[in-house]
């Protein structure tokens, strides 16, 4: 009958209406929260590794000779930063185990590439050769894998630092940085331009059009990296040409007048 209220069954008011899927979605929520926390930890560590690696590179740019030990003040400075980077890698190693090493590859990739750039620059200054993948991996704590993509892309970035190192030496000393002669070489060792040209030649022959991984960062970034590398080598070539041609017009023992440049810079700042 309309308007008639039916009595509820006994105990119906005390029985909660809980979905059988609730516990499943609670597990999903927990897993997503853990994923987000893990991802943020890796991103923060990667950014800190990148910043510390850049500071190492800035310190190494103060070096002026090849195949010699890093001066003690610079070595002390960069050693503390290497220790900090090692601690950062160690802190996120548990988050990069198993399938997570690939799941979060994009988040850690930038830090790994910058670290490879720093250690390869350090290695080149002391030995005048490129660091190998195995040597680079040995400098990273266990539990963090250095992919071949990050290793190669880090070496691409190394050419930019070698260019700055060469240009600085040309501007301050009027010569290209050159290492000591080794067995099979002439009386003089290789200069940095010879090494840069060899790196350019080998990288230009690198074929990334084939391979099992269609989502490789190397395939994605290769064209841009190659173009920047060519520009870096070209800058050193033009600087060397200018040094040779104009050097003949300069008297023996000539050095740049750095004080004049400093005065012009000071006037520009004051006028600003």
XYZ file of N, CA and C in Angstrom:
816
model
N 0.853 -1.193 0.000
C 0.000 0.000 0.000
C 0.889 1.242 0.000
N 0.405 2.295 -0.745
C 1.194 3.516 -0.839
C 1.374 4.144 0.519
N 2.575 4.579 0.786
C 2.874 5.257 2.035
C 3.157 4.330 3.185
N 2.999 3.027 2.958
C 3.254 2.093 4.058
C 4.747 1.814 4.190
N 5.283 1.876 5.367
C 6.696 1.644 5.634
C 6.887 0.210 6.085
N 7.840 -0.444 5.474
C 8.128 -1.818 5.829
C 9.239 -1.850 6.876
N 9.098 -2.670 7.816
C 10.117 -2.803 8.866
C 11.367 -3.449 8.287
N 12.533 -2.949 8.681
C 13.796 -3.518 8.224
C 14.058 -4.851 8.911
N 14.734 -5.706 8.193
C 15.085 -6.976 8.791
C 15.981 -6.756 10.004
N 15.918 -7.641 10.931
C 16.696 -7.517 12.161
C 18.195 -7.561 11.862
N 18.950 -6.536 12.326
C 20.398 -6.483 12.124
C 20.817 -5.796 10.844
N 19.812 -5.379 10.023
C 20.185 -4.762 8.741
C 20.861 -3.421 8.946
N 20.451 -2.678 9.939
C 21.044 -1.361 10.203
C 22.483 -1.480 10.685
N 22.864 -2.600 11.267
C 24.206 -2.752 11.822
C 25.203 -3.326 10.836
N 24.767 -3.697 9.632
C 25.670 -4.323 8.674
C 26.211 -3.270 7.704
N 27.516 -2.942 7.734
C 28.072 -1.930 6.817
C 28.083 -2.443 5.385
N 27.831 -1.511 4.438
C 27.795 -1.868 3.014
C 29.205 -1.690 2.437
N 30.083 -2.669 2.599
C 31.483 -2.599 2.169
C 31.652 -3.343 0.849
N 32.229 -2.637 -0.144
C 32.438 -3.274 -1.446
C 33.557 -4.300 -1.352
N 33.420 -5.420 -2.013
C 34.498 -6.431 -1.992
C 35.746 -5.972 -2.730
N 35.612 -4.870 -3.524
C 36.756 -4.358 -4.273
C 37.527 -3.290 -3.501
N 37.006 -2.881 -2.334
C 37.634 -1.792 -1.589
C 39.077 -2.114 -1.210
N 39.322 -3.306 -0.716
C 40.681 -3.669 -0.298
C 41.630 -3.685 -1.490
N 41.105 -4.067 -2.656
C 41.940 -4.087 -3.856
C 42.399 -2.679 -4.222
N 41.477 -1.721 -4.187
C 41.822 -0.349 -4.557
C 42.665 0.333 -3.489
N 42.525 -0.098 -2.255
C 43.417 0.420 -1.220
C 44.858 -0.013 -1.482
N 45.030 -1.228 -1.960
C 46.371 -1.701 -2.336
C 46.911 -0.907 -3.523
N 46.018 -0.609 -4.484
C 46.437 0.197 -5.630
C 46.898 1.577 -5.181
N 46.133 2.173 -4.265
C 46.482 3.501 -3.762
C 47.834 3.478 -3.057
N 48.048 2.469 -2.263
C 49.327 2.349 -1.561
C 50.483 2.202 -2.545
N 50.272 1.386 -3.579
C 51.326 1.176 -4.575
C 51.627 2.460 -5.343
N 50.590 3.220 -5.699
C 50.795 4.484 -6.419
C 51.500 5.521 -5.546
N 51.140 5.537 -4.249
C 51.818 6.476 -3.339
C 53.298 6.132 -3.220
N 53.616 4.853 -3.114
C 55.011 4.428 -3.029
C 55.756 4.755 -4.322
N 55.089 4.561 -5.446
C 55.704 4.888 -6.742
C 56.018 6.380 -6.830
N 55.061 7.222 -6.423
C 55.281 8.662 -6.500
C 56.401 9.102 -5.570
N 56.447 8.563 -4.353
C 57.524 8.915 -3.418
C 58.879 8.470 -3.956
N 58.922 7.266 -4.523
C 60.165 6.739 -5.088
C 60.625 7.603 -6.259
N 59.705 7.965 -7.103
C 60.023 8.789 -8.276
C 60.575 10.151 -7.855
N 59.963 10.776 -6.856
C 60.419 12.084 -6.397
C 61.805 11.999 -5.766
N 62.081 10.923 -5.037
C 63.420 10.754 -4.449
C 64.483 10.649 -5.547
N 64.177 9.898 -6.588
C 65.141 9.712 -7.675
C 65.352 11.017 -8.437
N 64.275 11.756 -8.694
C 64.392 13.037 -9.411
C 65.256 14.012 -8.617
N 65.011 14.100 -7.308
C 65.794 15.019 -6.474
C 67.271 14.613 -6.458
N 67.536 13.320 -6.319
C 68.925 12.854 -6.306
C 69.589 13.128 -7.644
N 68.868 12.924 -8.737
C 69.427 13.171 -10.062
C 69.792 14.643 -10.239
N 68.940 15.525 -9.758
C 69.225 16.965 -9.862
C 70.440 17.337 -9.018
N 70.536 16.773 -7.830
C 71.691 17.069 -6.972
C 72.980 16.519 -7.592
N 72.921 15.337 -8.181
C 74.091 14.757 -8.855
C 74.509 15.634 -10.026
N 73.523 16.137 -10.777
C 73.821 17.024 -11.906
C 74.523 18.289 -11.430
N 74.004 18.897 -10.373
C 74.596 20.137 -9.860
C 76.020 19.914 -9.359
N 76.248 18.832 -8.624
C 77.588 18.547 -8.113
C 78.556 18.215 -9.251
N 78.086 17.507 -10.260
C 78.939 17.168 -11.404
C 79.360 18.430 -12.149
N 78.441 19.375 -12.299
C 78.781 20.643 -12.959
C 79.854 21.401 -12.171
N 79.757 21.365 -10.846
C 80.762 22.033 -10.017
C 82.128 21.359 -10.167
N 82.132 20.038 -10.315
C 83.396 19.328 -10.554
C 84.002 19.776 -11.875
N 83.168 19.888 -12.903
C 83.654 20.314 -14.224
C 84.208 21.729 -14.155
N 83.506 22.634 -13.461
C 83.992 24.012 -13.327
C 85.370 24.040 -12.663
N 85.557 23.215 -11.644
C 86.853 23.166 -10.964
C 87.932 22.616 -11.891
N 87.604 21.583 -12.657
C 88.589 20.971 -13.562
C 88.981 21.902 -14.700
N 88.141 22.857 -15.040
C 88.481 23.807 -16.093
C 89.623 24.740 -15.677
N 89.995 24.708 -14.407
C 91.130 25.513 -13.953
C 92.462 24.819 -14.218
N 92.421 23.564 -14.619
C 93.645 22.828 -14.956
C 94.195 23.376 -16.272
N 95.533 23.341 -16.435
C 96.141 23.930 -17.629
C 97.034 22.955 -18.392
N 97.159 21.703 -17.943
C 98.055 20.761 -18.617
C 97.395 19.397 -18.729
N 97.819 18.651 -19.761
C 97.342 17.292 -19.964
C 98.351 16.280 -19.426
N 97.840 15.116 -19.080
C 98.654 13.990 -18.614
C 99.496 14.360 -17.402
N 98.924 15.145 -16.532
C 99.557 15.471 -15.254
C 98.524 15.320 -14.148
N 99.021 15.083 -12.952
C 98.121 14.934 -11.815
C 97.357 16.239 -11.578
N 96.114 16.102 -11.151
C 95.308 17.282 -10.841
C 95.945 18.016 -9.657
N 96.137 19.337 -9.729
C 96.731 20.083 -8.614
C 95.995 19.826 -7.304
N 96.722 19.732 -6.190
C 96.103 19.384 -4.896
C 94.896 20.234 -4.507
N 94.933 21.579 -4.668
C 93.737 22.354 -4.262
C 92.483 21.953 -5.041
N 92.661 21.715 -6.354
C 91.512 21.313 -7.173
C 91.087 19.899 -6.816
N 92.068 19.019 -6.610
C 91.763 17.631 -6.261
C 90.987 17.546 -4.948
N 91.367 18.346 -3.988
C 90.661 18.352 -2.700
C 89.228 18.831 -2.873
N 89.068 19.821 -3.726
C 87.735 20.387 -3.965
C 86.806 19.360 -4.603
N 87.293 18.679 -5.625
C 86.413 17.753 -6.350
C 86.214 16.435 -5.602
N 87.161 16.055 -4.753
C 87.020 14.804 -4.001
C 85.813 14.850 -3.077
N 85.612 15.971 -2.411
C 84.458 16.093 -1.521
C 83.150 15.995 -2.295
N 83.155 16.502 -3.509
C 81.934 16.443 -4.331
C 81.709 15.031 -4.865
N 82.795 14.334 -5.185
C 82.648 12.934 -5.586
C 82.027 12.111 -4.456
N 82.460 12.378 -3.225
C 81.913 11.660 -2.073
C 80.416 11.938 -1.919
N 80.020 13.183 -2.129
C 78.595 13.527 -2.027
C 77.783 12.834 -3.113
N 78.342 12.763 -4.311
C 77.646 12.081 -5.408
C 77.509 10.595 -5.100
N 78.557 10.009 -4.561
C 78.499 8.588 -4.203
C 77.399 8.330 -3.176
N 77.269 9.223 -2.201
C 76.221 9.074 -1.189
C 74.835 9.179 -1.815
N 74.689 10.070 -2.784
C 73.389 10.229 -3.446
C 73.025 8.975 -4.240
N 73.988 8.433 -4.970
C 73.724 7.203 -5.714
C 73.354 6.061 -4.755
N 74.086 5.975 -3.655
C 73.822 4.909 -2.689
C 72.422 5.038 -2.085
N 71.970 6.269 -1.859
C 70.668 6.483 -1.223
C 69.512 6.033 -2.100
N 69.689 6.076 -3.428
C 68.584 5.689 -4.320
C 68.782 4.306 -4.926
N 69.882 3.644 -4.599
C 70.124 2.308 -5.144
C 68.990 1.331 -4.824
N 68.425 1.332 -3.593
C 67.304 0.413 -3.331
C 66.074 0.685 -4.201
N 65.923 1.928 -4.661
C 64.776 2.280 -5.503
C 64.974 1.896 -6.962
N 66.168 1.425 -7.319
C 66.472 1.133 -8.716
C 66.814 -0.339 -8.927
N 66.161 -1.188 -8.167
C 66.428 -2.613 -8.284
C 65.387 -3.288 -9.183
N 65.826 -4.345 -9.855
C 64.913 -5.111 -10.693
C 64.329 -4.285 -11.821
N 63.044 -4.420 -12.020
C 62.375 -3.711 -13.104
C 62.376 -2.201 -12.899
N 62.551 -1.759 -11.649
C 62.564 -0.322 -11.369
C 63.770 0.378 -12.003
N 64.828 -0.359 -12.284
C 65.992 0.264 -12.922
C 65.628 0.812 -14.293
N 64.649 0.192 -14.952
C 64.171 0.691 -16.247
C 62.944 1.572 -16.101
N 62.149 1.293 -15.078
C 60.948 2.107 -14.861
C 61.293 3.555 -14.582
N 62.398 3.778 -13.873
C 62.804 5.136 -13.508
C 64.064 5.577 -14.262
N 64.320 4.962 -15.400
C 65.504 5.313 -16.172
C 65.476 6.782 -16.610
N 64.311 7.254 -17.008
C 64.193 8.646 -17.453
C 64.520 9.617 -16.325
N 64.146 9.277 -15.099
C 64.354 10.186 -13.962
C 65.828 10.268 -13.558
N 66.594 9.178 -13.680
C 67.991 9.184 -13.246
C 68.938 9.480 -14.394
N 68.446 9.444 -15.622
C 69.307 9.560 -16.800
C 70.115 10.858 -16.824
N 69.481 11.987 -16.526
C 70.192 13.270 -16.575
C 71.372 13.323 -15.631
N 71.193 12.824 -14.416
C 72.293 12.808 -13.451
C 73.423 11.902 -13.890
N 73.078 10.737 -14.457
C 74.115 9.810 -14.923
C 74.922 10.420 -16.064
N 74.256 11.072 -16.995
C 74.962 11.675 -18.127
C 75.912 12.775 -17.659
N 75.453 13.601 -16.751
C 76.306 14.685 -16.256
C 77.492 14.131 -15.474
N 77.256 13.053 -14.718
C 78.342 12.434 -13.977
C 79.375 11.829 -14.924
N 78.914 11.186 -15.994
C 79.843 10.642 -16.994
C 80.655 11.769 -17.627
N 80.023 12.894 -17.891
C 80.746 14.033 -18.451
C 81.850 14.497 -17.505
N 81.560 14.545 -16.215
C 82.543 15.000 -15.232
C 83.708 14.019 -15.106
N 83.408 12.732 -14.942
C 84.491 11.763 -14.731
C 85.288 11.527 -16.010
N 84.649 11.653 -17.171
C 85.391 11.479 -18.430
C 86.314 12.671 -18.670
N 85.885 13.876 -18.281
C 86.754 15.056 -18.393
C 87.944 14.911 -17.449
N 87.688 14.491 -16.230
C 88.754 14.252 -15.255
C 89.730 13.203 -15.789
N 89.185 12.112 -16.306
C 90.009 11.022 -16.820
C 90.853 11.481 -18.007
N 90.273 12.285 -18.884
C 91.013 12.760 -20.057
C 92.165 13.684 -19.643
N 91.917 14.564 -18.697
C 92.974 15.479 -18.271
C 94.187 14.728 -17.729
N 93.950 13.638 -17.041
C 95.050 12.897 -16.427
C 95.697 11.893 -17.386
N 94.934 11.330 -18.307
C 95.460 10.242 -19.147
C 95.438 10.549 -20.643
N 94.694 11.577 -21.055
C 94.482 11.938 -22.460
C 93.876 10.772 -23.256
N 92.935 10.126 -22.654
C 92.148 9.112 -23.355
C 90.741 9.077 -22.767
N 89.807 8.477 -23.518
C 88.428 8.409 -23.059
C 88.272 7.309 -22.010
N 87.422 7.563 -21.065
C 87.106 6.557 -20.069
C 86.205 5.501 -20.707
N 86.380 4.251 -20.361
C 85.550 3.185 -20.909
C 84.260 3.062 -20.093
N 83.313 2.337 -20.671
C 82.051 2.128 -19.956
C 82.286 1.367 -18.647
N 83.152 0.366 -18.693
C 83.435 -0.416 -17.487
C 84.085 0.448 -16.412
N 85.005 1.335 -16.803
C 85.661 2.222 -15.842
C 84.667 3.200 -15.238
N 83.751 3.695 -16.058
C 82.737 4.619 -15.555
C 81.773 3.915 -14.603
N 81.355 2.701 -14.965
C 80.451 1.947 -14.101
C 81.098 1.644 -12.755
N 82.407 1.415 -12.746
C 83.109 1.105 -11.497
C 83.103 2.283 -10.526
N 82.902 3.497 -11.030
C 82.880 4.683 -10.171
C 81.489 4.981 -9.624
N 80.501 4.170 -10.027
C 79.140 4.328 -9.534
C 78.855 3.197 -8.546
N 78.291 3.499 -7.399
C 78.040 2.455 -6.390
C 77.193 1.303 -6.935
N 77.369 0.140 -6.347
C 76.588 -1.033 -6.732
C 75.095 -0.759 -6.551
N 74.319 -1.286 -7.471
C 72.870 -1.105 -7.404
C 72.350 -0.077 -8.369
N 73.233 0.727 -8.966
C 72.837 1.720 -9.964
C 73.530 1.365 -11.268
N 72.742 1.088 -12.286
C 73.307 0.667 -13.566
C 73.505 1.864 -14.484
N 74.690 1.961 -15.072
C 74.973 2.984 -16.078
C 74.670 2.392 -17.453
N 73.620 2.861 -18.088
C 73.261 2.320 -19.398
C 74.241 2.813 -20.456
N 74.338 2.078 -21.543
C 75.230 2.502 -22.634
C 74.752 3.807 -23.248
N 73.437 4.033 -23.259
C 72.907 5.297 -23.794
C 73.429 6.484 -22.990
N 73.320 6.408 -21.665
C 73.781 7.511 -20.812
C 75.292 7.679 -20.920
N 76.012 6.583 -21.054
C 77.465 6.657 -21.202
C 77.847 7.391 -22.485
N 77.235 7.012 -23.608
C 77.575 7.642 -24.892
C 77.139 9.107 -24.922
N 75.944 9.404 -24.425
C 75.476 10.786 -24.414
C 76.335 11.661 -23.508
N 76.858 11.080 -22.434
C 77.784 11.828 -21.582
C 79.079 12.156 -22.300
N 79.564 11.231 -23.140
C 80.776 11.490 -23.923
C 80.532 12.552 -24.985
N 79.329 12.582 -25.548
C 78.995 13.657 -26.479
C 79.145 15.013 -25.785
N 78.633 15.130 -24.573
C 78.734 16.390 -23.831
C 80.179 16.713 -23.462
N 81.015 15.698 -23.345
C 82.430 15.923 -23.019
C 83.103 16.808 -24.059
N 82.700 16.683 -25.327
C 83.360 17.483 -26.376
C 83.199 18.974 -26.117
N 82.091 19.371 -25.521
C 81.910 20.788 -25.194
C 82.895 21.259 -24.140
N 83.162 20.417 -23.152
C 84.134 20.794 -22.114
C 85.558 20.796 -22.660
N 85.866 19.872 -23.554
C 87.187 19.875 -24.175
C 87.375 21.117 -25.035
N 86.299 21.549 -25.684
C 86.370 22.777 -26.474
C 86.685 23.972 -25.580
N 86.004 24.093 -24.448
C 86.264 25.212 -23.532
C 87.677 25.146 -22.970
N 88.121 23.956 -22.653
C 89.473 23.778 -22.138
C 90.505 24.219 -23.177
N 90.291 23.841 -24.440
C 91.233 24.198 -25.507
C 91.226 25.693 -25.775
N 90.038 26.293 -25.870
C 89.936 27.727 -26.159
C 90.587 28.546 -25.051
N 90.378 28.140 -23.804
C 90.977 28.860 -22.678
C 92.501 28.815 -22.754
N 93.050 27.660 -23.095
C 94.502 27.541 -23.208
C 95.045 28.357 -24.367
N 94.333 28.372 -25.478
C 94.776 29.173 -26.625
C 94.776 30.652 -26.254
N 93.748 31.092 -25.541
C 93.631 32.508 -25.184
C 94.678 32.934 -24.167
N 95.051 32.039 -23.257
C 95.959 32.430 -22.182
C 97.427 32.131 -22.479
N 97.687 31.054 -23.208
C 99.079 30.680 -23.460
C 99.471 30.710 -24.935
N 98.479 30.820 -25.814
C 98.782 30.848 -27.242
C 99.138 29.498 -27.829
N 98.826 28.403 -27.134
C 99.135 27.065 -27.632
C 97.955 26.132 -27.380
N 97.912 25.065 -28.170
C 96.927 24.021 -27.932
C 97.432 23.073 -26.850
N 96.582 22.645 -25.949
C 97.018 21.649 -24.951
C 97.513 20.390 -25.651
N 98.649 19.895 -25.190
C 99.260 18.728 -25.836
C 99.826 17.801 -24.761
N 99.653 16.495 -24.976
C 100.165 15.516 -24.036
C 101.591 15.111 -24.377
N 102.148 14.252 -23.541
C 103.506 13.758 -23.771
C 103.489 12.693 -24.859
N 104.614 12.570 -25.552
C 104.737 11.577 -26.611
C 104.737 10.174 -26.016
N 104.105 9.258 -26.720
C 104.074 7.858 -26.299
C 104.734 6.997 -27.364
N 104.874 5.725 -27.089
C 105.512 4.811 -28.036
C 104.768 4.817 -29.371
N 105.509 4.956 -30.453
C 104.914 4.979 -31.779
C 104.592 6.364 -32.282
N 104.698 7.378 -31.410
C 104.448 8.753 -31.825
C 105.774 9.468 -32.054
N 105.663 10.640 -32.660
C 106.859 11.456 -32.899
C 107.301 12.116 -31.600
N 108.191 13.062 -31.716
C 108.743 13.691 -30.517
C 107.678 14.415 -29.709
N 106.637 14.887 -30.384
C 105.563 15.579 -29.684
C 104.341 14.667 -29.579
N 103.630 14.792 -28.495
C 102.423 13.998 -28.313
C 101.239 14.590 -29.065
N 100.100 13.971 -28.950
C 98.889 14.449 -29.602
C 98.412 15.722 -28.916
N 97.844 16.635 -29.734
C 97.203 17.794 -29.143
C 95.701 17.527 -29.043
N 94.999 18.399 -28.350
C 93.594 18.165 -28.061
C 92.736 18.219 -29.316
N 93.173 18.986 -30.321
C 92.402 19.056 -31.564
C 92.431 17.715 -32.293
N 93.551 17.031 -32.270
C 93.634 15.702 -32.881
C 92.656 14.742 -32.211
N 92.573 14.826 -30.886
C 91.649 13.953 -30.159
C 90.195 14.299 -30.475
N 89.886 15.587 -30.541
C 88.517 16.000 -30.851
C 88.107 15.550 -32.252
N 89.012 15.645 -33.187
C 88.696 15.197 -34.548
C 88.474 13.684 -34.586
N 89.257 12.950 -33.819
C 89.077 11.500 -33.783
C 87.726 11.147 -33.166
N 87.335 11.861 -32.105
C 86.029 11.619 -31.488
C 84.917 11.961 -32.475
N 85.053 13.080 -33.166
C 84.028 13.466 -34.148
C 83.881 12.414 -35.237
N 84.999 11.936 -35.757
C 84.949 10.926 -36.821
C 84.233 9.665 -36.360
N 84.544 9.214 -35.166
C 83.931 7.980 -34.668
C 82.454 8.164 -34.335
N 82.097 9.301 -33.774
C 80.693 9.527 -33.439
C 79.843 9.718 -34.693
N 80.418 10.300 -35.735
C 79.655 10.496 -36.970
C 79.337 9.174 -37.667
N 80.099 8.133 -37.368
C 79.828 6.829 -37.959
C 78.884 5.991 -37.091
N 78.468 6.544 -35.957
C 77.593 5.808 -35.044
C 76.208 5.657 -35.664
N 75.749 4.427 -35.815
C 74.463 4.136 -36.430
C 73.472 3.700 -35.355
N 72.463 4.540 -35.116
C 71.441 4.213 -34.118
C 70.097 3.906 -34.767
N 70.101 3.713 -36.080
C 68.842 3.447 -36.785
C 68.369 2.019 -36.597
N 69.252 1.137 -36.146
C 68.869 -0.259 -35.927
C 69.103 -0.608 -34.470
N 68.334 -1.558 -33.986
C 68.491 -1.982 -32.602
C 67.169 -2.416 -32.028
N 67.198 -3.184 -30.963
C 65.957 -3.726 -30.397
C 65.133 -2.712 -29.636
N 65.762 -1.615 -29.186
C 65.066 -0.661 -28.332
C 64.624 0.555 -29.126
N 63.345 0.619 -29.470
C 62.835 1.744 -30.247
C 62.661 2.997 -29.407
N 62.777 2.891 -28.077
C 62.588 4.031 -27.193
C 63.904 4.473 -26.566
N 65.005 4.170 -27.248
C 66.318 4.516 -26.747
C 66.501 6.027 -26.692
N 67.058 6.535 -25.569
C 67.362 7.958 -25.466
C 68.450 8.343 -26.467
N 69.313 7.396 -26.789
C 70.369 7.662 -27.754
C 69.774 7.967 -29.120
N 68.788 7.194 -29.542
C 68.128 7.445 -30.823
C 67.410 8.790 -30.806
N 66.834 9.126 -29.667
C 66.056 10.359 -29.554
C 66.933 11.606 -29.620
N 68.099 11.575 -28.995
C 68.929 12.779 -28.834
C 70.131 12.837 -29.765
N 70.362 11.805 -30.572
C 71.609 11.692 -31.306
C 71.835 12.851 -32.281
N 70.801 13.252 -33.020
C 70.982 14.293 -34.029
C 71.393 15.620 -33.404
N 70.730 15.984 -32.310
C 71.072 17.241 -31.639
C 72.477 17.188 -31.059
N 72.836 16.045 -30.476
C 74.158 15.906 -29.871
C 75.258 15.968 -30.926
N 75.024 15.332 -32.069
C 76.025 15.339 -33.139
C 76.262 16.758 -33.641
N 75.198 17.523 -33.804
C 75.339 18.889 -34.303
C 76.119 19.753 -33.325
N 75.820 19.632 -32.023
C 76.547 20.405 -31.017
C 78.014 19.988 -30.985
N 78.276 18.692 -31.128
C 79.653 18.198 -31.133
C 80.432 18.789 -32.302
N 79.825 18.825 -33.497
C 80.496 19.401 -34.662
C 80.810 20.869 -34.453
N 79.898 21.586 -33.843
C 80.139 23.001 -33.557
C 81.310 23.172 -32.594
N 81.380 22.323 -31.584
C 82.466 22.414 -30.604
C 83.821 22.168 -31.252
N 83.910 21.119 -32.078
C 85.172 20.829 -32.764
C 85.515 21.955 -33.733
N 84.508 22.482 -34.428
C 84.750 23.579 -35.359
C 85.301 24.819 -34.672
N 84.829 25.121 -33.474
C 85.329 26.284 -32.746
C 86.815 26.136 -32.414
N 87.222 24.940 -32.030
C 88.640 24.716 -31.732
C 89.469 24.808 -33.011
N 88.954 24.300 -34.110
C 89.668 24.382 -35.388
C 89.875 25.839 -35.799
N 88.825 26.647 -35.722
C 88.953 28.058 -36.099
C 89.913 28.793 -35.172
N 89.862 28.472 -33.882
C 90.782 29.111 -32.939
C 92.230 28.714 -33.238
N 92.444 27.445 -33.605
C 93.798 26.991 -33.932
C 94.294 27.650 -35.217
N 93.410 27.773 -36.205
C 93.807 28.449 -37.448
C 94.219 29.893 -37.158
N 93.405 30.579 -36.354
C 93.740 31.959 -36.011
C 95.036 32.060 -35.239
N 95.281 31.103 -34.350
C 96.516 31.109 -33.560
C 97.731 30.934 -34.477
N 97.618 30.032 -35.455
C 98.755 29.782 -36.362
C 99.002 30.970 -37.275
N 97.939 31.503 -37.857
C 98.090 32.606 -38.822
C 98.505 33.884 -38.137
N 97.803 34.269 -37.095
C 98.115 35.517 -36.409
C 99.362 35.394 -35.548
N 99.671 34.161 -35.132
C 100.852 33.974 -34.300
C 102.132 34.358 -35.014
N 102.146 34.223 -36.325
C 103.330 34.589 -37.083
C 103.563 36.095 -37.089
N 102.510 36.854 -36.828
C 102.628 38.307 -36.825
C 103.026 38.841 -35.455
N 103.046 37.968 -34.456
C 103.342 38.420 -33.106
C 104.813 38.204 -32.786
N 105.394 39.076 -32.002
C 106.798 38.896 -31.617
C 106.973 37.711 -30.690
N 108.151 37.152 -30.670
C 108.445 36.007 -29.825
C 108.269 36.378 -28.352
N 107.609 35.519 -27.611
C 107.372 35.783 -26.197
C 106.131 36.595 -25.916
N 105.329 36.863 -26.954
C 104.112 37.651 -26.754
C 103.095 36.867 -25.938
N 102.436 37.566 -25.022
C 101.329 36.978 -24.249
C 100.177 37.972 -24.277
N 98.932 37.513 -24.129
C 97.789 38.421 -24.149
C 97.863 39.425 -23.018
N 97.408 40.664 -23.286
C 97.356 41.706 -22.274
C 96.026 41.572 -21.538
N 96.028 40.774 -20.481
C 94.790 40.503 -19.763
C 94.296 41.720 -18.995
N 95.210 42.609 -18.602
C 94.794 43.758 -17.814
C 93.888 44.686 -18.610
N 94.152 44.787 -19.931
C 93.327 45.658 -20.765
C 91.888 45.157 -20.822
N 91.740 43.847 -20.966
C 90.400 43.258 -21.007
C 89.666 43.436 -19.691
N 90.417 43.334 -18.585
C 89.801 43.505 -17.276
C 89.331 44.935 -17.069
N 90.121 45.912 -17.567
C 89.725 47.306 -17.437
C 88.453 47.589 -18.228
N 88.386 47.033 -19.457
C 87.192 47.240 -20.270
C 85.976 46.628 -19.594
N 86.161 45.441 -19.005
C 85.056 44.802 -18.307
C 84.597 45.596 -17.101
N 85.587 46.187 -16.364
C 85.253 46.974 -15.183
C 84.494 48.234 -15.567
N 84.916 48.900 -16.679
C 84.231 50.101 -17.144
C 82.804 49.772 -17.562
N 82.632 48.618 -18.213
C 81.285 48.256 -18.662
C 80.363 48.023 -17.468
N 80.894 47.413 -16.418
C 80.075 47.176 -15.236
C 79.732 48.478 -14.551
N 80.715 49.375 -14.434
C 80.476 50.641 -13.774
C 79.477 51.487 -14.564
N 79.592 51.473 -15.894
C 78.679 52.279 -16.704
C 77.264 51.728 -16.625
N 77.176 50.408 -16.478
C 75.865 49.797 -16.349
C 75.207 50.227 -15.045
